Coordinates of C-alpha atoms and ligand atoms in Angstrom, one line a residue:
M714 CA -143.9 -12.0 170.9
K715 CA -145.0 -14.8 173.3
A716 CA -148.5 -15.2 170.6
V717 CA -145.8 -15.6 167.4
W718 CA -144.2 -18.3 169.8
F719 CA -147.0 -19.7 169.9
L720 CA -147.9 -19.5 166.7
V721 CA -144.7 -21.2 165.7
S722 CA -144.5 -23.8 167.9
C723 CA -148.2 -25.0 167.1
Y724 CA -146.8 -24.6 163.5
I725 CA -144.5 -26.8 164.3
L726 CA -146.6 -29.2 166.1
S727 CA -148.8 -29.6 163.2
M728 CA -146.3 -30.5 161.0
F729 CA -145.3 -33.1 163.5
I730 CA -148.2 -35.0 164.0
Q731 CA -148.7 -33.9 159.4
S732 CA -145.3 -35.6 158.9
A733 CA -146.0 -38.9 161.6
M734 CA -149.9 -39.2 160.3
G735 CA -147.4 -38.9 156.9
G736 CA -148.8 -35.8 154.7
K737 CA -152.2 -34.1 154.8
A738 CA -155.2 -35.5 153.4
R739 CA -156.8 -33.5 150.9
H740 CA -160.9 -34.0 149.8
F741 CA -162.1 -34.2 146.4
K742 CA -165.9 -34.4 145.4
W743 CA -166.7 -35.3 141.8
E744 CA -169.6 -36.2 139.2
V745 CA -169.2 -37.6 136.6
E746 CA -171.4 -36.7 133.5
Y747 CA -172.1 -36.6 129.5
M748 CA -172.1 -32.8 128.7
H749 CA -172.3 -31.2 125.3
W750 CA -168.9 -29.2 124.5
S751 CA -167.1 -28.4 122.1
P752 CA -163.3 -29.4 122.2
D753 CA -161.7 -28.3 118.8
G754 CA -164.9 -26.3 117.8
E755 CA -167.0 -29.3 116.4
E756 CA -169.6 -29.7 119.0
G757 CA -169.6 -32.9 120.4
V758 CA -169.8 -34.7 123.8
V759 CA -166.7 -35.1 126.3
M760 CA -167.6 -37.7 129.3
G761 CA -166.6 -34.5 132.1
I762 CA -166.4 -34.4 135.8
N763 CA -168.3 -31.2 137.7
G764 CA -169.3 -29.7 134.4
Q765 CA -165.1 -29.3 134.0
F766 CA -163.1 -30.5 130.2
P767 CA -160.5 -31.6 131.1
G768 CA -161.3 -33.1 134.6
P769 CA -160.4 -30.7 137.9
T770 CA -156.5 -31.2 138.5
I771 CA -155.3 -32.3 141.3
R772 CA -152.6 -31.0 143.2
A773 CA -151.1 -32.7 146.2
R774 CA -147.5 -32.8 148.3
A775 CA -145.4 -36.2 148.4
G776 CA -147.4 -38.3 151.5
D777 CA -150.6 -36.5 151.5
T778 CA -153.8 -39.2 151.2
I779 CA -156.3 -38.3 148.2
H780 CA -159.5 -38.4 148.8
V781 CA -162.0 -38.9 145.7
E782 CA -165.7 -39.4 146.4
L783 CA -167.1 -40.0 143.1
T784 CA -170.4 -40.2 141.5
N785 CA -171.5 -41.6 138.5
R786 CA -173.2 -39.4 136.2
L787 CA -174.0 -42.1 133.5
H788 CA -177.4 -43.1 134.0
T789 CA -176.9 -45.7 131.3
E790 CA -173.0 -47.1 132.3
G791 CA -170.8 -47.6 134.5
V792 CA -167.5 -45.5 135.6
V793 CA -164.1 -45.8 137.5
I794 CA -161.3 -43.6 137.1
H795 CA -157.7 -44.9 137.2
W796 CA -155.5 -43.1 139.2
H797 CA -152.2 -43.2 136.1
G798 CA -148.6 -43.6 138.0
I799 CA -149.7 -43.6 141.4
R800 CA -148.4 -47.0 142.7
Q801 CA -151.3 -47.9 145.6
I802 CA -149.2 -48.7 147.5
G803 CA -151.5 -50.6 150.2
T804 CA -154.4 -49.8 148.1
P805 CA -154.5 -52.2 145.1
W806 CA -158.7 -51.8 145.0
A807 CA -158.4 -47.4 144.6
D808 CA -156.5 -48.2 141.0
G809 CA -159.8 -47.7 139.3
T810 CA -159.5 -50.9 137.0
A811 CA -162.4 -52.4 135.9
S812 CA -162.7 -55.8 135.8
I813 CA -159.9 -55.7 137.6
S814 CA -159.1 -53.7 141.0
Q815 CA -163.2 -53.3 140.9
C816 CA -166.5 -53.6 139.9
A817 CA -167.1 -50.6 138.0
I818 CA -169.7 -47.4 140.3
N819 CA -173.0 -47.6 138.9
P820 CA -175.3 -44.8 137.2
G821 CA -175.9 -42.9 140.5
E822 CA -173.5 -44.8 142.8
T823 CA -170.9 -43.8 144.3
F824 CA -167.3 -44.8 145.2
L825 CA -164.6 -43.3 147.0
Y826 CA -161.2 -43.7 146.0
R827 CA -159.0 -43.2 149.0
F828 CA -154.7 -42.9 148.8
K829 CA -151.2 -41.7 148.8
V830 CA -149.0 -40.3 146.7
D831 CA -146.5 -41.5 147.9
K832 CA -143.9 -39.9 144.7
A833 CA -143.2 -36.3 143.6
G834 CA -144.3 -36.3 140.0
T835 CA -146.3 -35.5 137.1
Y836 CA -149.1 -37.7 136.6
F837 CA -152.6 -38.2 135.9
Y838 CA -155.4 -40.0 135.6
H839 CA -158.4 -41.4 133.1
G840 CA -161.0 -43.8 133.1
H841 CA -160.5 -47.3 133.0
Y842 CA -163.6 -48.8 131.0
G843 CA -165.0 -49.3 127.9
M844 CA -163.4 -46.7 126.1
Q845 CA -164.4 -44.2 128.3
R846 CA -160.5 -42.2 127.7
S847 CA -161.7 -41.6 125.0
A848 CA -164.2 -39.8 125.5
G849 CA -162.6 -37.1 127.2
L850 CA -162.5 -38.6 131.0
Y851 CA -159.4 -37.0 132.4
G852 CA -157.2 -34.9 134.1
S853 CA -153.6 -34.4 135.2
L854 CA -152.3 -35.4 138.7
I855 CA -149.2 -33.7 139.9
V856 CA -147.7 -34.2 143.1
D857 CA -144.8 -31.5 144.6
V858 CA -141.7 -32.3 146.7
A859 CA -143.1 -33.6 150.5
E860 CA -143.3 -30.2 153.0
G861 CA -140.8 -28.4 153.3
E862 CA -138.8 -30.5 151.2
K863 CA -136.3 -29.1 148.3
E864 CA -136.7 -30.1 144.7
I865 CA -133.5 -31.5 143.4
F866 CA -133.6 -28.8 139.5
Q867 CA -134.4 -25.6 140.4
Y868 CA -137.3 -23.1 138.1
D869 CA -139.3 -20.1 138.7
G870 CA -142.6 -21.0 137.3
E871 CA -144.0 -24.2 136.1
F872 CA -146.8 -25.3 133.4
N873 CA -149.1 -28.1 133.4
I874 CA -150.1 -29.4 129.7
L875 CA -151.9 -32.5 128.9
L876 CA -152.1 -34.3 125.8
S877 CA -154.7 -35.7 123.6
D878 CA -156.1 -36.8 120.7
W879 CA -160.0 -36.6 119.8
W880 CA -162.3 -38.1 117.0
H881 CA -165.8 -36.4 116.1
K882 CA -167.1 -39.3 116.1
G883 CA -168.1 -40.9 119.7
S884 CA -166.8 -43.7 121.9
H885 CA -169.7 -46.0 121.4
E886 CA -169.4 -45.8 118.2
Q887 CA -166.4 -46.6 117.7
E888 CA -165.9 -49.8 120.5
V889 CA -169.2 -51.1 118.0
D890 CA -167.1 -50.3 115.0
L891 CA -164.0 -52.4 116.4
S892 CA -165.5 -55.2 118.0
S893 CA -167.8 -55.7 114.5
N894 CA -166.7 -58.7 112.0
P895 CA -164.9 -57.9 110.2
M896 CA -163.4 -54.7 112.5
R897 CA -164.1 -51.3 111.2
W898 CA -160.5 -48.9 112.1
I899 CA -161.7 -45.5 113.5
G900 CA -158.8 -43.9 111.2
E901 CA -156.7 -41.3 113.0
P902 CA -158.1 -38.5 115.0
Q903 CA -159.6 -35.4 113.9
T904 CA -157.5 -33.4 116.5
L905 CA -154.8 -32.8 118.7
L906 CA -156.1 -31.2 122.0
I907 CA -153.6 -29.2 124.3
N908 CA -155.9 -29.3 127.8
G909 CA -158.7 -30.4 126.0
R910 CA -158.3 -27.5 123.3
G911 CA -157.9 -28.1 119.9
Q912 CA -159.1 -26.1 116.1
F913 CA -160.8 -28.1 113.8
N914 CA -160.9 -27.2 110.5
C915 CA -159.0 -23.7 111.1
S916 CA -155.7 -23.1 111.6
L917 CA -153.5 -20.4 114.4
A918 CA -151.2 -20.5 111.7
A919 CA -152.9 -19.7 109.2
H920 CA -150.9 -16.2 108.2
V921 CA -147.4 -18.7 108.2
S922 CA -148.0 -22.0 106.3
N923 CA -149.0 -23.2 103.4
S924 CA -151.7 -25.3 104.3
S925 CA -155.1 -24.4 103.2
A926 CA -157.0 -23.9 106.3
S927 CA -158.3 -20.7 106.9
P928 CA -157.4 -19.1 110.4
C929 CA -159.4 -19.1 113.6
K930 CA -161.7 -16.7 113.8
L931 CA -161.1 -17.0 118.4
R932 CA -163.0 -15.0 120.9
G933 CA -160.3 -15.7 124.9
N934 CA -163.6 -17.3 126.1
E935 CA -163.9 -20.4 123.6
Q936 CA -163.7 -23.7 124.6
Y937 CA -161.5 -24.5 121.8
A938 CA -159.8 -21.3 122.7
P939 CA -155.5 -22.5 123.6
H940 CA -154.1 -22.2 126.8
I941 CA -151.8 -19.4 126.4
L942 CA -148.2 -20.0 128.6
R943 CA -148.0 -16.6 129.5
V944 CA -143.8 -16.0 130.3
H945 CA -141.2 -13.7 131.3
P946 CA -138.1 -12.8 129.9
N947 CA -134.9 -14.6 130.7
K948 CA -136.3 -16.6 133.4
T949 CA -136.1 -20.8 133.6
Y950 CA -139.8 -22.7 133.8
R951 CA -140.6 -25.9 134.3
L952 CA -143.2 -27.6 131.9
R953 CA -145.3 -30.8 132.5
I954 CA -146.0 -32.7 129.9
A955 CA -148.0 -36.3 130.2
S956 CA -149.8 -37.4 127.0
T957 CA -153.2 -39.6 127.0
T958 CA -153.8 -39.9 123.8
A959 CA -156.4 -43.0 122.9
L960 CA -153.7 -43.7 119.6
A961 CA -151.3 -40.5 118.4
S962 CA -147.6 -40.9 119.4
L963 CA -146.6 -37.8 119.6
N964 CA -143.4 -34.9 119.1
L965 CA -143.2 -31.6 120.6
A966 CA -141.7 -28.5 120.3
I967 CA -141.1 -24.9 121.8
G968 CA -140.0 -22.9 118.6
N969 CA -136.5 -21.6 119.3
H970 CA -135.9 -22.4 122.5
K971 CA -134.1 -25.9 123.8
M972 CA -135.2 -28.0 126.3
L973 CA -134.0 -29.7 129.4
V974 CA -135.6 -33.0 129.6
V975 CA -135.4 -34.1 133.4
E976 CA -138.3 -36.0 134.5
A977 CA -140.0 -39.0 133.2
D978 CA -143.3 -40.5 134.7
G979 CA -142.3 -39.2 137.9
N980 CA -138.7 -40.4 138.5
N981 CA -136.0 -38.0 137.6
L982 CA -133.7 -37.8 134.6
Q983 CA -129.7 -37.5 133.9
P984 CA -131.0 -33.8 132.5
F985 CA -130.7 -33.7 128.8
S986 CA -131.2 -31.2 125.9
V987 CA -133.7 -31.4 122.8
D988 CA -135.0 -29.4 120.2
N989 CA -137.5 -31.6 120.5
M990 CA -139.2 -35.0 122.5
D991 CA -140.8 -37.8 122.0
I992 CA -143.6 -38.7 123.9
Y993 CA -146.2 -42.2 123.8
S994 CA -149.7 -42.2 125.4
G995 CA -149.4 -42.7 128.9
E996 CA -146.0 -41.8 129.5
S997 CA -145.1 -38.2 131.3
Y998 CA -142.4 -35.6 131.5
S999 CA -141.0 -32.9 132.8
V1000 CA -138.9 -30.3 130.7
L1001 CA -137.1 -27.1 131.9
F1002 CA -137.0 -24.0 129.6
T1003 CA -134.9 -20.9 129.6
T1004 CA -136.7 -17.9 127.7
N1005 CA -134.0 -16.5 126.2
Q1006 CA -134.7 -15.6 122.8
D1007 CA -136.0 -12.1 121.6
P1008 CA -138.5 -10.8 123.7
S1009 CA -140.7 -8.8 121.2
K1010 CA -141.7 -12.4 120.0
N1011 CA -143.6 -15.2 120.7
Y1012 CA -143.6 -18.9 120.4
W1013 CA -145.0 -22.2 118.5
I1014 CA -145.8 -25.0 121.0
S1015 CA -147.3 -27.6 118.4
I1016 CA -147.7 -30.9 119.2
S1017 CA -147.5 -33.5 115.8
V1018 CA -148.5 -36.9 115.3
R1019 CA -145.4 -39.6 115.2
G1020 CA -145.4 -43.4 114.1
R1021 CA -148.1 -43.4 112.3
E1022 CA -148.6 -41.4 109.0
P1023 CA -150.2 -38.0 110.1
R1024 CA -154.0 -37.3 108.5
T1025 CA -154.5 -34.5 111.7
P1026 CA -153.2 -31.7 111.8
Q1027 CA -150.7 -29.9 114.3
G1028 CA -151.6 -29.2 118.2
L1029 CA -150.6 -26.0 118.8
T1030 CA -150.6 -23.2 121.8
I1031 CA -148.1 -20.0 122.0
L1032 CA -145.3 -19.0 124.4
N1033 CA -145.9 -15.8 125.6
Y1034 CA -143.7 -13.0 126.0
H1035 CA -144.7 -10.4 128.6
P1036 CA -145.6 -7.8 127.6
N1037 CA -146.4 -8.7 124.8
S1038 CA -150.4 -9.4 123.6
A1039 CA -151.4 -13.1 124.0
S1040 CA -153.2 -12.3 120.1
K1041 CA -150.4 -11.2 118.5
L1042 CA -148.7 -14.6 116.3
P1043 CA -145.6 -15.6 116.2
P1044 CA -144.2 -14.4 112.7
S1045 CA -142.6 -17.9 111.8
P1046 CA -144.6 -21.8 110.9
P1047 CA -144.7 -23.0 113.8
P1048 CA -141.8 -26.1 114.7
I1049 CA -141.3 -28.8 111.5
A1050 CA -141.4 -32.5 113.2
P1051 CA -139.5 -35.0 112.5
R1052 CA -140.6 -37.7 109.3
W1053 CA -143.5 -39.1 110.9
D1054 CA -142.2 -43.3 110.4
N1055 CA -138.5 -41.8 111.0
Y1056 CA -137.8 -44.3 114.2
E1057 CA -134.0 -43.8 114.4
Y1058 CA -134.9 -40.5 115.6
S1059 CA -137.3 -41.8 118.3
K1060 CA -134.5 -44.3 119.4
S1061 CA -132.1 -42.3 119.7
F1062 CA -134.2 -39.7 121.8
T1063 CA -136.0 -42.7 123.7
N1064 CA -132.0 -43.9 124.7
K1065 CA -130.8 -41.0 125.8
I1066 CA -133.6 -41.5 129.3
L1067 CA -131.1 -42.9 131.9
A1068 CA -132.1 -43.1 135.4
L1069 CA -130.3 -39.2 137.7
K1070 CA -127.1 -40.5 139.2
G1071 CA -128.2 -41.9 143.1
S1072 CA -131.6 -43.3 141.9
P1073 CA -132.7 -46.6 143.1
T1074 CA -131.1 -49.8 140.7
P1075 CA -132.6 -53.0 139.9
P1076 CA -131.6 -56.1 140.9
P1077 CA -128.5 -57.7 139.3
T1078 CA -130.9 -61.1 138.2
H1079 CA -134.0 -61.9 137.5
H1080 CA -136.6 -64.4 139.3
R1081 CA -138.8 -65.5 136.5
R1082 CA -138.6 -64.4 133.2
I1083 CA -141.8 -63.2 130.7
F1084 CA -141.7 -62.7 127.0
L1085 CA -145.4 -61.3 125.9
L1086 CA -145.3 -61.6 122.1
N1087 CA -147.5 -58.5 120.3
T1088 CA -149.4 -60.3 117.0
Q1089 CA -152.2 -59.1 115.4
N1090 CA -155.0 -61.9 114.7
F1091 CA -158.6 -63.5 114.3
I1092 CA -160.4 -64.9 116.9
D1093 CA -163.5 -65.9 115.2
G1094 CA -162.6 -63.4 111.7
H1095 CA -162.8 -60.2 115.1
T1096 CA -159.7 -58.8 114.6
K1097 CA -158.0 -59.0 118.2
W1098 CA -154.6 -57.9 119.8
A1099 CA -152.9 -61.1 121.4
I1100 CA -150.5 -62.2 123.7
N1101 CA -148.5 -65.4 123.5
N1102 CA -151.3 -66.4 120.2
A1103 CA -153.6 -66.3 123.2
S1104 CA -152.1 -65.9 127.5
P1105 CA -150.9 -66.8 129.8
P1106 CA -148.3 -69.2 128.9
D1107 CA -144.0 -67.6 130.4
R1108 CA -142.5 -68.1 126.2
F1109 CA -144.0 -68.3 123.1
R1110 CA -143.0 -71.0 120.2
P1111 CA -139.6 -70.4 119.6
D1112 CA -139.3 -70.8 115.8
Y1113 CA -142.4 -67.8 115.8
D1114 CA -141.5 -65.8 112.8
V1115 CA -141.5 -61.8 114.3
M1116 CA -140.2 -59.7 111.3
R1117 CA -143.7 -61.2 108.9
P1118 CA -147.4 -61.9 109.3
A1119 CA -147.8 -65.1 111.1
A1120 CA -148.5 -68.3 109.2
N1121 CA -151.8 -68.8 111.7
Q1122 CA -153.2 -65.6 112.0
N1123 CA -155.8 -67.4 115.0
S1124 CA -155.9 -67.1 118.4
T1125 CA -157.9 -68.1 121.0
Y1126 CA -159.3 -65.8 124.4
G1127 CA -157.1 -66.7 127.3
S1128 CA -157.7 -66.0 131.0
G1129 CA -154.8 -64.0 130.9
V1130 CA -153.5 -63.3 134.1
Y1131 CA -150.3 -64.0 135.9
M1132 CA -149.8 -64.7 139.2
L1133 CA -147.2 -63.9 140.3
R1134 CA -144.3 -64.8 143.5
F1135 CA -144.3 -62.2 146.1
N1136 CA -141.0 -60.3 146.4
T1137 CA -139.6 -62.3 143.0
T1138 CA -138.7 -60.0 140.2
V1139 CA -139.4 -60.7 138.1
D1140 CA -138.6 -59.4 133.8
V1141 CA -140.4 -59.4 130.6
I1142 CA -139.6 -59.0 127.3
L1143 CA -142.2 -57.5 125.1
Q1144 CA -141.8 -58.5 122.1
N1145 CA -142.8 -57.0 119.1
A1146 CA -143.9 -58.9 115.9
N1147 CA -144.9 -57.9 111.8
A1148 CA -148.9 -56.8 112.2
L1149 CA -151.3 -59.1 109.8
R1150 CA -150.7 -57.3 106.7
A1151 CA -146.8 -57.7 105.7
N1152 CA -144.0 -54.8 106.5
V1153 CA -145.9 -53.9 109.0
S1154 CA -145.0 -53.6 112.9
E1155 CA -146.5 -50.6 115.0
I1156 CA -146.0 -48.9 118.7
H1157 CA -147.0 -49.8 121.6
P1158 CA -146.5 -47.8 124.8
W1159 CA -146.7 -50.6 127.2
H1160 CA -148.2 -49.5 130.9
L1161 CA -147.5 -51.2 134.3
H1162 CA -149.8 -50.8 136.9
G1163 CA -148.9 -50.6 141.0
H1164 CA -145.0 -50.5 139.9
D1165 CA -142.3 -48.5 138.3
F1166 CA -140.3 -50.3 136.3
W1167 CA -136.6 -50.7 135.0
V1168 CA -136.4 -50.2 131.9
L1169 CA -133.3 -52.8 130.6
G1170 CA -132.5 -52.0 126.6
Y1171 CA -134.3 -52.3 123.5
G1172 CA -133.7 -53.7 120.9
E1173 CA -134.6 -54.8 117.4
G1174 CA -135.8 -58.7 116.1
K1175 CA -136.8 -61.4 117.7
F1176 CA -134.7 -61.1 121.5
T1177 CA -132.3 -63.9 122.2
E1178 CA -130.8 -64.5 125.7
K1179 CA -127.2 -63.2 124.5
E1180 CA -128.9 -60.0 123.9
E1181 CA -128.8 -59.8 127.8
A1182 CA -125.2 -58.9 128.4
K1183 CA -126.5 -55.3 126.7
F1184 CA -128.9 -54.9 129.4
N1185 CA -128.3 -51.5 131.6
L1186 CA -128.1 -52.3 135.0
K1187 CA -126.6 -48.8 136.1
N1188 CA -128.7 -46.4 135.4
P1189 CA -131.8 -47.8 133.5
P1190 CA -134.5 -45.1 133.8
L1191 CA -137.4 -46.3 136.4
R1192 CA -141.2 -45.6 134.9
N1193 CA -144.0 -47.2 134.9
T1194 CA -144.7 -46.9 130.6
A1195 CA -141.9 -48.0 127.7
V1196 CA -142.7 -48.6 124.2
I1197 CA -141.7 -51.4 121.7
F1198 CA -141.0 -50.1 117.9
P1199 CA -142.0 -51.4 115.4
F1200 CA -140.2 -54.8 114.9
G1201 CA -138.4 -54.9 117.9
W1202 CA -138.4 -55.9 121.5
T1203 CA -138.2 -53.4 125.1
A1204 CA -136.8 -55.6 128.0
L1205 CA -138.0 -54.5 131.4
R1206 CA -137.1 -55.4 135.3
F1207 CA -139.4 -54.9 138.5
V1208 CA -140.3 -56.5 142.3
A1209 CA -143.4 -58.1 142.3
D1210 CA -143.7 -56.2 146.0
N1211 CA -147.0 -54.6 145.9
P1212 CA -149.8 -57.3 147.2
G1213 CA -153.1 -56.5 144.8
V1214 CA -153.7 -57.3 141.3
W1215 CA -152.2 -55.4 138.6
A1216 CA -152.9 -54.5 134.6
F1217 CA -150.4 -54.5 132.2
H1218 CA -151.1 -53.4 129.2
C1219 CA -150.7 -51.2 126.3
H1220 CA -152.2 -47.9 126.4
I1221 CA -152.9 -47.1 123.0
E1222 CA -156.9 -47.5 124.2
P1223 CA -158.1 -49.0 120.5
H1224 CA -155.2 -51.6 121.6
L1225 CA -156.7 -52.9 124.9
H1226 CA -159.5 -52.9 123.7
M1227 CA -158.8 -55.0 121.2
G1228 CA -157.0 -57.1 123.7
M1229 CA -153.5 -55.7 124.3
G1230 CA -153.2 -56.3 127.5
V1231 CA -152.1 -59.0 130.8
V1232 CA -152.9 -59.1 134.5
F1233 CA -150.3 -59.8 137.1
A1234 CA -151.4 -60.7 140.1
E1235 CA -148.8 -61.0 143.3
G1236 CA -149.0 -61.5 146.9
V1237 CA -152.9 -61.4 147.4
R1238 CA -152.9 -63.0 149.8
R1239 CA -151.6 -60.5 152.1
L1240 CA -154.3 -58.1 151.2
G1241 CA -155.2 -57.2 154.5
K1242 CA -159.1 -56.5 154.4
I1243 CA -160.3 -55.5 151.0
P1244 CA -163.3 -53.4 151.2
N1245 CA -166.4 -54.6 150.4
E1246 CA -167.5 -52.1 148.1
A1247 CA -164.8 -53.0 145.4
L1248 CA -165.5 -56.8 145.7
G1249 CA -169.7 -56.4 144.7
C1250 CA -169.3 -57.8 141.1
G1251 CA -166.3 -58.9 138.1
L1252 CA -164.5 -62.3 138.0
T1253 CA -160.7 -61.8 138.5
G1254 CA -161.0 -60.2 141.9
K1255 CA -163.4 -63.2 143.2
M1256 CA -161.7 -65.8 141.5
L1257 CA -158.2 -64.4 143.1
M1258 CA -159.4 -63.9 146.3
N1259 CA -160.6 -68.4 146.2
N1260 CA -157.5 -69.3 144.3
V1261 CA -154.2 -67.9 145.5
N1262 CA -151.5 -69.6 146.0
N1263 CA -148.5 -67.7 146.4
Ligands
C2O2721 CU1 -153.2 -45.4 132.1 CU2 -154.3 -48.7 132.4 O1 -154.0 -47.0 132.1
CU2722 CU1 -150.9 -51.5 121.2

């Protein structure tokens, strides 16, 4: 009895120490390397971590400190890893953005990422140097509620899926294609991957679809065999979904099952029920679903391309009801996604995303409003995505016609760094426009590092100050990624309260590579001593250290 009490009090004491020190330390030793892999049945080269693709899943509790000792085994190129959705409060040098928060880690060298995961939620990590995310450098990062706390939603089990898209052409060749003159577009992905697994040139649904695809001949241990979700009847599951696609916007559905959307980007939502959902690159969600369908069957889980004319087959896996065999294929075809260009459908889904009651609300007014016009331009004949036809002014010309190809299609290079006064409230109005060709305007999911922002609203055409009356200040969702629809605008608000230098960019890898991003620098003077290894090279860090006046 005494021993038990001793153990119990030790446990209580350790809990105290843990919470006083803010959670546990979790240590990881990772090596990044190129490996031969068959993500979709065709062998190619991926960037893996410790011999795995996708990289290992990090699982932690809110308040824990993550230590990742990352060694670059790539031989001829640098590497960094960005922890997407983690705000890096007080540790901006661990944000993992090459040339913004740190220098790329040289071949053979090791860098220690040490940062706190302060908020429960569904996140992921990925390479942020060149097009290394396209090369497959990514994995999941799941943060559970702090020790002793309860999730606010009840469920019996959970799954985690990370969505991506895959090209047979290597990422280096893609980089050369995009930056050549004239630009060569990379085209649509060959395959959509669920947890790094997809099927090229064969279909799991061949027996029920009328396409010409042949059935997949899979053995269970194949690298491209689908990751099956095994469930029991009459239970509720949480499905965590994150998208790290290079290009594709997706729509996800579970055949016959409704989904209750409860989390977005690590923030709780006012739950709403859907048959399928859109997910853009850089976003994450949690949905709850109940296994209340005919238990003698299995069901499809499908992802389909949205917003671009699809040339890529659906990505598929199976919801496997116990005790059915996992190889028992669903008897009906996979769910049909809304038409790729049905933007009204996307907008109505997006407009349902609202913060759960009791979530933090935005300051009622802003100190500064930055307008970022997204245009496709030529710079010396190279195709680029420019912001305000050259950064960094706060606004673009008021007579700019967002509905037509630009009269002057040229742009210039700018530094794109915005200095924000510490602790001020900043609005960003993302303004979409016509791309180079007439009647073309693309989707761009913009992602902010170092913060969550409130999404105050979406609108059509060119933003005017009148639209401010329509801003949602009552229950706007907090997110780290928000989409701008074709020919539309999106209004965001955040508080510049996290000293550091933060990237803000379109999460479509080729768009970022073609210039679609800016940098926000705030309160840099307030940073304590920056670890030396994070300052060894790179213009931005040094420039900011020397020249910051806020
Ligand atoms: Cu997930 Cu700067 O991106
Ligand atoms: Cu974009």
